[in-house]
Short mmCIF file of N, CA and C in Angstrom, two decimals:
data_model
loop_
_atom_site.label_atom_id
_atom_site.label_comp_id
_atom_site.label_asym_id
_atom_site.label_seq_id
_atom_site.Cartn_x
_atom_site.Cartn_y
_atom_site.Cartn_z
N UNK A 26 -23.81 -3.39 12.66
CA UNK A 26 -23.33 -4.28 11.63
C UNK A 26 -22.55 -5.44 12.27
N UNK A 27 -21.66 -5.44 13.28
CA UNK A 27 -21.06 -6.00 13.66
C UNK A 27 -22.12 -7.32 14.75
N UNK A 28 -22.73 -6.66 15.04
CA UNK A 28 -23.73 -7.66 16.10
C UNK A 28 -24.42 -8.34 15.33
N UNK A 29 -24.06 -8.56 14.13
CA UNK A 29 -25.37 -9.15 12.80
C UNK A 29 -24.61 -9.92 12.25
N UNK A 30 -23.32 -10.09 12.39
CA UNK A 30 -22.40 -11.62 11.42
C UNK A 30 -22.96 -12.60 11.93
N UNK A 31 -22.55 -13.76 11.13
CA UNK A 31 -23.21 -14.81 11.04
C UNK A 31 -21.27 -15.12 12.04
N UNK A 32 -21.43 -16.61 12.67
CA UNK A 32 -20.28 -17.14 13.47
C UNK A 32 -19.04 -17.33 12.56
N UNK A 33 -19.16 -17.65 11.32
CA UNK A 33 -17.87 -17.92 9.89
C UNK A 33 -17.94 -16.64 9.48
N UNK A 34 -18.42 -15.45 10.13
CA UNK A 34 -18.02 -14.78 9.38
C UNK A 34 -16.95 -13.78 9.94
N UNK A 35 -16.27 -12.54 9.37
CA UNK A 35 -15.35 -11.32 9.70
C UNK A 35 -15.98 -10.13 9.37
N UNK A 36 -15.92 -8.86 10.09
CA UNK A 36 -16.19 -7.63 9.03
C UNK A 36 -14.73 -7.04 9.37
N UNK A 37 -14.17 -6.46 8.21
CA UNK A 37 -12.87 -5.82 7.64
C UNK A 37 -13.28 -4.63 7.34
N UNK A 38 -12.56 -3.66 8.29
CA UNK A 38 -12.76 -2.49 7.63
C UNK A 38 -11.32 -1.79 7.52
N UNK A 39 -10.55 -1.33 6.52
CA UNK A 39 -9.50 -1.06 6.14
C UNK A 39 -9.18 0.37 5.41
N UNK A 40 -7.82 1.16 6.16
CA UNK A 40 -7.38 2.21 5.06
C UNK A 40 -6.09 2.64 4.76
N UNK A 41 -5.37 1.29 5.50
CA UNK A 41 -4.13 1.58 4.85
C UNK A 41 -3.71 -0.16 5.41
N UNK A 42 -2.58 -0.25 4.47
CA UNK A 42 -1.75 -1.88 4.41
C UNK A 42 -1.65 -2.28 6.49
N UNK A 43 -1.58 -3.33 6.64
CA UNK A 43 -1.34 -3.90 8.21
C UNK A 43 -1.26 -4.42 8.12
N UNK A 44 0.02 -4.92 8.87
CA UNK A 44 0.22 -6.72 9.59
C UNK A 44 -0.89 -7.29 10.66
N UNK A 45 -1.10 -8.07 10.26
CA UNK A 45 -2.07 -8.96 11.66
C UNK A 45 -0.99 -10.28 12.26
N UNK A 46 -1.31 -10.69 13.30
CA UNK A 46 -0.88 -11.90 13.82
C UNK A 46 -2.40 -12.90 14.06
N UNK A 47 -1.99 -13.85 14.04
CA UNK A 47 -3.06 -14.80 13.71
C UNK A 47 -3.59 -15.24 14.88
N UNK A 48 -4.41 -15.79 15.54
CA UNK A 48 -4.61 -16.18 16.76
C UNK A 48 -6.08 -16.91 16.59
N UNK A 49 -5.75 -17.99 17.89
CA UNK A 49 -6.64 -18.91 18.01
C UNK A 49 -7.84 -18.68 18.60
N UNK A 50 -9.18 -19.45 18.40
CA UNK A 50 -9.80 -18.92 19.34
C UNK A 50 -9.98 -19.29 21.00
N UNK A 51 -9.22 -20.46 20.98
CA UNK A 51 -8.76 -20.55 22.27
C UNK A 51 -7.23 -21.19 22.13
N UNK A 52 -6.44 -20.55 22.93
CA UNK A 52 -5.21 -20.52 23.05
C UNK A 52 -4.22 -20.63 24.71
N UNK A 53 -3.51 -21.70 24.22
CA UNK A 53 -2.89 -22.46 25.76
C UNK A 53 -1.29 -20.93 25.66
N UNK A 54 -1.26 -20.96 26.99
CA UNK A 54 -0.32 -20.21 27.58
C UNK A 54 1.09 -19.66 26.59
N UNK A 55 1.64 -21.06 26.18
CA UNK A 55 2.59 -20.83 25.49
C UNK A 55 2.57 -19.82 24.34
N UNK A 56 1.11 -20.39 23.83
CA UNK A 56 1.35 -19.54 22.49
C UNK A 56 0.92 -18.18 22.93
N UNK A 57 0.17 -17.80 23.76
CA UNK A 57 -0.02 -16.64 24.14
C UNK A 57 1.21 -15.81 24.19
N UNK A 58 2.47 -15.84 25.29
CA UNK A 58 3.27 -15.20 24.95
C UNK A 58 4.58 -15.81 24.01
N UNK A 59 4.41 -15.25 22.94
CA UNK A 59 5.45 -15.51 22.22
C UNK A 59 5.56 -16.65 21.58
N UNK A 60 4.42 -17.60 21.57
CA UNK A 60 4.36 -18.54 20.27
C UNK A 60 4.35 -18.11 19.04
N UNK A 61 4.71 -18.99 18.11
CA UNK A 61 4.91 -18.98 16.64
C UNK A 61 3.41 -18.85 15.60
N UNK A 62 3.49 -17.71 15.44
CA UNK A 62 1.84 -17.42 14.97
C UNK A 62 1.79 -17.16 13.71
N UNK A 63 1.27 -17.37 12.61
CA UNK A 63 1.54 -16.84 11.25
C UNK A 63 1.45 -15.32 11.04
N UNK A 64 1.36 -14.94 10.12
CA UNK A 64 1.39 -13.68 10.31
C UNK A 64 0.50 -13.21 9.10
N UNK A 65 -0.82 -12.32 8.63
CA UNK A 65 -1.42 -11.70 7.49
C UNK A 65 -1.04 -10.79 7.08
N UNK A 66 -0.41 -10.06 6.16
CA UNK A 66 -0.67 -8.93 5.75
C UNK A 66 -1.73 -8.09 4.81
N UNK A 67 -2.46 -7.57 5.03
CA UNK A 67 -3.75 -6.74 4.22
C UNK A 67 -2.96 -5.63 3.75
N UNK A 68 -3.18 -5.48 2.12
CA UNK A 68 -2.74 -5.04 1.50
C UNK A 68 -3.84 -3.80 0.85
N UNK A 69 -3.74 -2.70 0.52
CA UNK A 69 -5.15 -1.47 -0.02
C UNK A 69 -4.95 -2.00 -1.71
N UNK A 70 -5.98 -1.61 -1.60
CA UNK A 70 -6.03 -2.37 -3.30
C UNK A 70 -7.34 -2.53 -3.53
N UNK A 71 -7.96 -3.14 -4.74
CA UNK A 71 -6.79 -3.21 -5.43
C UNK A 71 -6.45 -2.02 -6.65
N UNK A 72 -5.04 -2.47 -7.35
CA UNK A 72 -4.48 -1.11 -7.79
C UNK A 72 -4.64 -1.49 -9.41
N UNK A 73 -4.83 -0.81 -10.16
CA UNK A 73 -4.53 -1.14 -11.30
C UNK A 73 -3.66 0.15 -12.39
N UNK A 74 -3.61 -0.71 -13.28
CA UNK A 74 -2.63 0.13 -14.77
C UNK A 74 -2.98 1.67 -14.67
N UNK A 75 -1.96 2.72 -14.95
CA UNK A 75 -2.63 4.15 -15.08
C UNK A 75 -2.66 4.62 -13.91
N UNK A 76 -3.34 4.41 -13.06
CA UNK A 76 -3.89 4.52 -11.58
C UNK A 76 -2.61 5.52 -10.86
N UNK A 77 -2.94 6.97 -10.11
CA UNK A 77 -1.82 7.20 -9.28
C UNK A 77 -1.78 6.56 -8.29
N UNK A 78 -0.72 6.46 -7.64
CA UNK A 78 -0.06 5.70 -6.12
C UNK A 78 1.13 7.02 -5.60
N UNK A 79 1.07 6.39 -4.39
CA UNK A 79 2.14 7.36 -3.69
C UNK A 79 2.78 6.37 -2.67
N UNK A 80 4.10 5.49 -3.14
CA UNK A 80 5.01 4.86 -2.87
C UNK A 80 5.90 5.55 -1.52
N UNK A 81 6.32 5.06 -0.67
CA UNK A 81 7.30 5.16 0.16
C UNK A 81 8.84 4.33 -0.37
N UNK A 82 9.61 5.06 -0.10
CA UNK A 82 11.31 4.55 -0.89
C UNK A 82 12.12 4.97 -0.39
N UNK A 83 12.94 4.29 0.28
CA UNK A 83 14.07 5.35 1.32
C UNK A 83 13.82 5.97 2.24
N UNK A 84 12.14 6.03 2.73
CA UNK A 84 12.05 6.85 3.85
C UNK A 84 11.77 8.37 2.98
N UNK A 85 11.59 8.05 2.06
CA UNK A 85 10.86 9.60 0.87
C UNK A 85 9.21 9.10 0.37
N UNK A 86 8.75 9.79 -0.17
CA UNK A 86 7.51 9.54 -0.77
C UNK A 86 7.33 10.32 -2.03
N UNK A 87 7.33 9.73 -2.94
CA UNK A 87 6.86 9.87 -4.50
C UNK A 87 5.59 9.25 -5.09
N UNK A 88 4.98 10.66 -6.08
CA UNK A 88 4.29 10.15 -6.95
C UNK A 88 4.64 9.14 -7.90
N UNK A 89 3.65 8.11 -8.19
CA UNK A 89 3.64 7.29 -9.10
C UNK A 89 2.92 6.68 -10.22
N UNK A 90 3.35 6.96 -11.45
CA UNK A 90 2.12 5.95 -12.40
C UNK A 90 2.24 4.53 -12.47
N UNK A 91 1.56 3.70 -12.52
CA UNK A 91 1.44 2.75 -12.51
C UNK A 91 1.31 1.88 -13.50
N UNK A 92 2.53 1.11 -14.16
CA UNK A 92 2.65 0.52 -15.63
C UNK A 92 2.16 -0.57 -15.71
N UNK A 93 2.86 -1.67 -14.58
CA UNK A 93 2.49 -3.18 -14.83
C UNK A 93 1.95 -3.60 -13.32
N UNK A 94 1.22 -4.55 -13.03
CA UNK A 94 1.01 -5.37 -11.87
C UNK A 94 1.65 -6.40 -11.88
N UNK A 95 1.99 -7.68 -11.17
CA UNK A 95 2.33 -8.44 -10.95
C UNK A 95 1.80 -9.44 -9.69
N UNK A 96 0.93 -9.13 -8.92
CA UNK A 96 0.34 -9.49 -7.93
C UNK A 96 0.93 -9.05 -6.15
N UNK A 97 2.57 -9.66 -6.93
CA UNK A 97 2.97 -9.26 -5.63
C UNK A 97 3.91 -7.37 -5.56
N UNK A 98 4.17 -6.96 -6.83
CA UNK A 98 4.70 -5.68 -6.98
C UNK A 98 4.06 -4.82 -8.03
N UNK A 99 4.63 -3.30 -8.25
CA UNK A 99 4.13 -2.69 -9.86
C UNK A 99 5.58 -2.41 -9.93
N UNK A 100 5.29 -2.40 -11.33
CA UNK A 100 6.15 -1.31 -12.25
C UNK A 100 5.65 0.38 -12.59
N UNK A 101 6.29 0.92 -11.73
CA UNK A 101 5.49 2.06 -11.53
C UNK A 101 6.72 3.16 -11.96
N UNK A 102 6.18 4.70 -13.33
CA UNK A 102 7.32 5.94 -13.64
C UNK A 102 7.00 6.48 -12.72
N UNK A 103 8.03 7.11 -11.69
CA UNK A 103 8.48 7.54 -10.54
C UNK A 103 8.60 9.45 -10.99
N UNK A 104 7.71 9.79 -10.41
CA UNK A 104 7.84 11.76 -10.29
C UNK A 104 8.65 11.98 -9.46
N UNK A 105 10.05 13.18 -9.47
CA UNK A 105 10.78 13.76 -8.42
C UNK A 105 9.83 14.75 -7.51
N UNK A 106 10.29 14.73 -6.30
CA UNK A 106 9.66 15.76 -5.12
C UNK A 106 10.52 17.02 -5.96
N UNK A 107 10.16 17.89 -5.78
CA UNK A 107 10.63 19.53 -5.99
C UNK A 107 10.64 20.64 -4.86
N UNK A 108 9.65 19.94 -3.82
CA UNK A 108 9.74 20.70 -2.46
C UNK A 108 8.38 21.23 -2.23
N UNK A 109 8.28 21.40 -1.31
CA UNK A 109 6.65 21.95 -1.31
C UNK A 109 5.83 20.93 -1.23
N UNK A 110 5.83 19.30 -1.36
CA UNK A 110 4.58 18.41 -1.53
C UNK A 110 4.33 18.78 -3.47
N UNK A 111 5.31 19.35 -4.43
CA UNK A 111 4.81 18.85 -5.55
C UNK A 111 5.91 18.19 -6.38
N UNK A 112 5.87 17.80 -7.34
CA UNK A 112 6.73 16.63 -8.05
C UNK A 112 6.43 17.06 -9.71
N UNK A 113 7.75 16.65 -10.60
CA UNK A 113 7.61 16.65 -11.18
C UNK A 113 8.48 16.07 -12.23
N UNK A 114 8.06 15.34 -13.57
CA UNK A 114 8.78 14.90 -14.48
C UNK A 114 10.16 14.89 -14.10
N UNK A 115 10.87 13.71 -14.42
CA UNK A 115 12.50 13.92 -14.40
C UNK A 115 12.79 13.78 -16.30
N UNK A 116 13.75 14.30 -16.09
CA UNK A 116 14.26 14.37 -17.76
C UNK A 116 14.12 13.11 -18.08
N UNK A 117 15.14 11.85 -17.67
CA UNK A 117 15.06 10.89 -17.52
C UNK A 117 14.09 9.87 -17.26
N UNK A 118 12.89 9.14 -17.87
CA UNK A 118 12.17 8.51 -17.48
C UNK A 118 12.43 7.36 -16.71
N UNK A 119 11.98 7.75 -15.58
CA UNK A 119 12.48 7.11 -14.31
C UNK A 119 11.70 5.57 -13.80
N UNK A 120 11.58 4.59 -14.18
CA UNK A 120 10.69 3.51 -14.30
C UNK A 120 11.48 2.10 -12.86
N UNK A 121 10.66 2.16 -11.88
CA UNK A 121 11.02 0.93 -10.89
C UNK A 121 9.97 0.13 -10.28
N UNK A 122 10.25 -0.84 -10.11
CA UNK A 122 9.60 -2.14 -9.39
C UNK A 122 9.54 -1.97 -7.87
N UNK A 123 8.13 -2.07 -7.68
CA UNK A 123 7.96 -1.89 -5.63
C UNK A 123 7.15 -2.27 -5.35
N UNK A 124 7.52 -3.70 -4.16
CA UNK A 124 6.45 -4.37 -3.68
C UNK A 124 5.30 -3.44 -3.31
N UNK A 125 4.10 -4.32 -3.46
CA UNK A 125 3.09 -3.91 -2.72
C UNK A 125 2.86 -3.20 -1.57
N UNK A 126 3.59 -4.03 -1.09
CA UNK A 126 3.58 -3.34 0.23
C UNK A 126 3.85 -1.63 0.83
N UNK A 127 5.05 -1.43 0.00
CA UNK A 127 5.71 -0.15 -0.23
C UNK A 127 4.51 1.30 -1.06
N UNK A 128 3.09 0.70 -0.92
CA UNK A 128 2.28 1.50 -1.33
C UNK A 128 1.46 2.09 -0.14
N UNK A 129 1.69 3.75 0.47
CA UNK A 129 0.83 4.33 0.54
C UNK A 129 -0.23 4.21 0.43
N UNK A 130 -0.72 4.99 -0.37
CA UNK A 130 -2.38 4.92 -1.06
C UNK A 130 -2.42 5.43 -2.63
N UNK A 131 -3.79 5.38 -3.17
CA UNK A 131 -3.63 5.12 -3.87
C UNK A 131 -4.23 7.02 -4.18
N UNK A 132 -4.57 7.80 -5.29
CA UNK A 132 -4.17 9.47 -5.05
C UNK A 132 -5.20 9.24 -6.64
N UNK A 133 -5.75 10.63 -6.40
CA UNK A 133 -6.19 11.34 -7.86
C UNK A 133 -5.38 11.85 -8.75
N UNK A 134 -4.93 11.41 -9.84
CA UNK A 134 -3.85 12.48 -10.79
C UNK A 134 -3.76 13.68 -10.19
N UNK A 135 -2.67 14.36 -10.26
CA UNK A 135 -2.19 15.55 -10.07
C UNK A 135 -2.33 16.40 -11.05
N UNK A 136 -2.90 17.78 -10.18
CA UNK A 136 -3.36 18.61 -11.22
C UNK A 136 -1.62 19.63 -11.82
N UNK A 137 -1.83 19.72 -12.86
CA UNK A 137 -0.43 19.99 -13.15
C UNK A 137 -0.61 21.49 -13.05
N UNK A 138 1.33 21.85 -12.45
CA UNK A 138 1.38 23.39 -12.11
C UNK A 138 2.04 24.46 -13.44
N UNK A 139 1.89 25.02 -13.45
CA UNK A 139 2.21 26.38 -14.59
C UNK A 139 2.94 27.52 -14.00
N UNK A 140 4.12 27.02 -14.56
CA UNK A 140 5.09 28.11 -14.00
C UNK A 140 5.51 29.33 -14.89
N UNK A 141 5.65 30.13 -14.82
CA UNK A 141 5.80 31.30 -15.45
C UNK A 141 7.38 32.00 -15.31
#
């Protein structure tokens, strides 16, 4: 696949968010080390309404539903960890705003547990 682009073109293959640095296709010394390069970020997506996500926050990771988009963040109700890798409802409906970026991936609903 790759030996088959046309010269304008890219192949992208992606599975989680990355920074890129930009670079020329020919490039004088300076900028090589340590010139001023823009910078891309590729984002997984895209995400929409409903949809689970699994957010990073503090250096924790929570389930998330997903209320509103905004392009650059969601409004996403936030599940507590309980231990074990499962989560669940807080009394409190727990509702916050988190860049894009701050998304993991994106997850199949959770099958809900039955406690006895």
């Amino acid at each position: 696949m790759k030996s088959s682009l046309s010269q304008n073109s890219i192949l992208l293959h992606r599975d989680f968010s990355e920074n890129f640095n930009c670079k020329f296709a020919e490039e004088i010394q300076a900028i090589h080390f340590g010139g001023n390069r823009q910078q891309v970020t590729l984002h997984t997506g895209p995400y929409k309404c409903l949809e689970w996500i699994i957010v990073k926050y503090e250096n924790e990771i929570y389930s998330q539903v997903i209320l509103e988009i905004d392009g650059k963040s969601v409004k996403a109700t936030v599940m507590e960890p309980t231990g074990n890798g499962k989560f669940k409802w807080p009394m409190k409906e727990d509702i916050h705003d988190y860049p894009i970026r701050d998304i993991v991936k994106k997850i199949e609903p959770p099958v809900p547990c039955v406690t006895e």
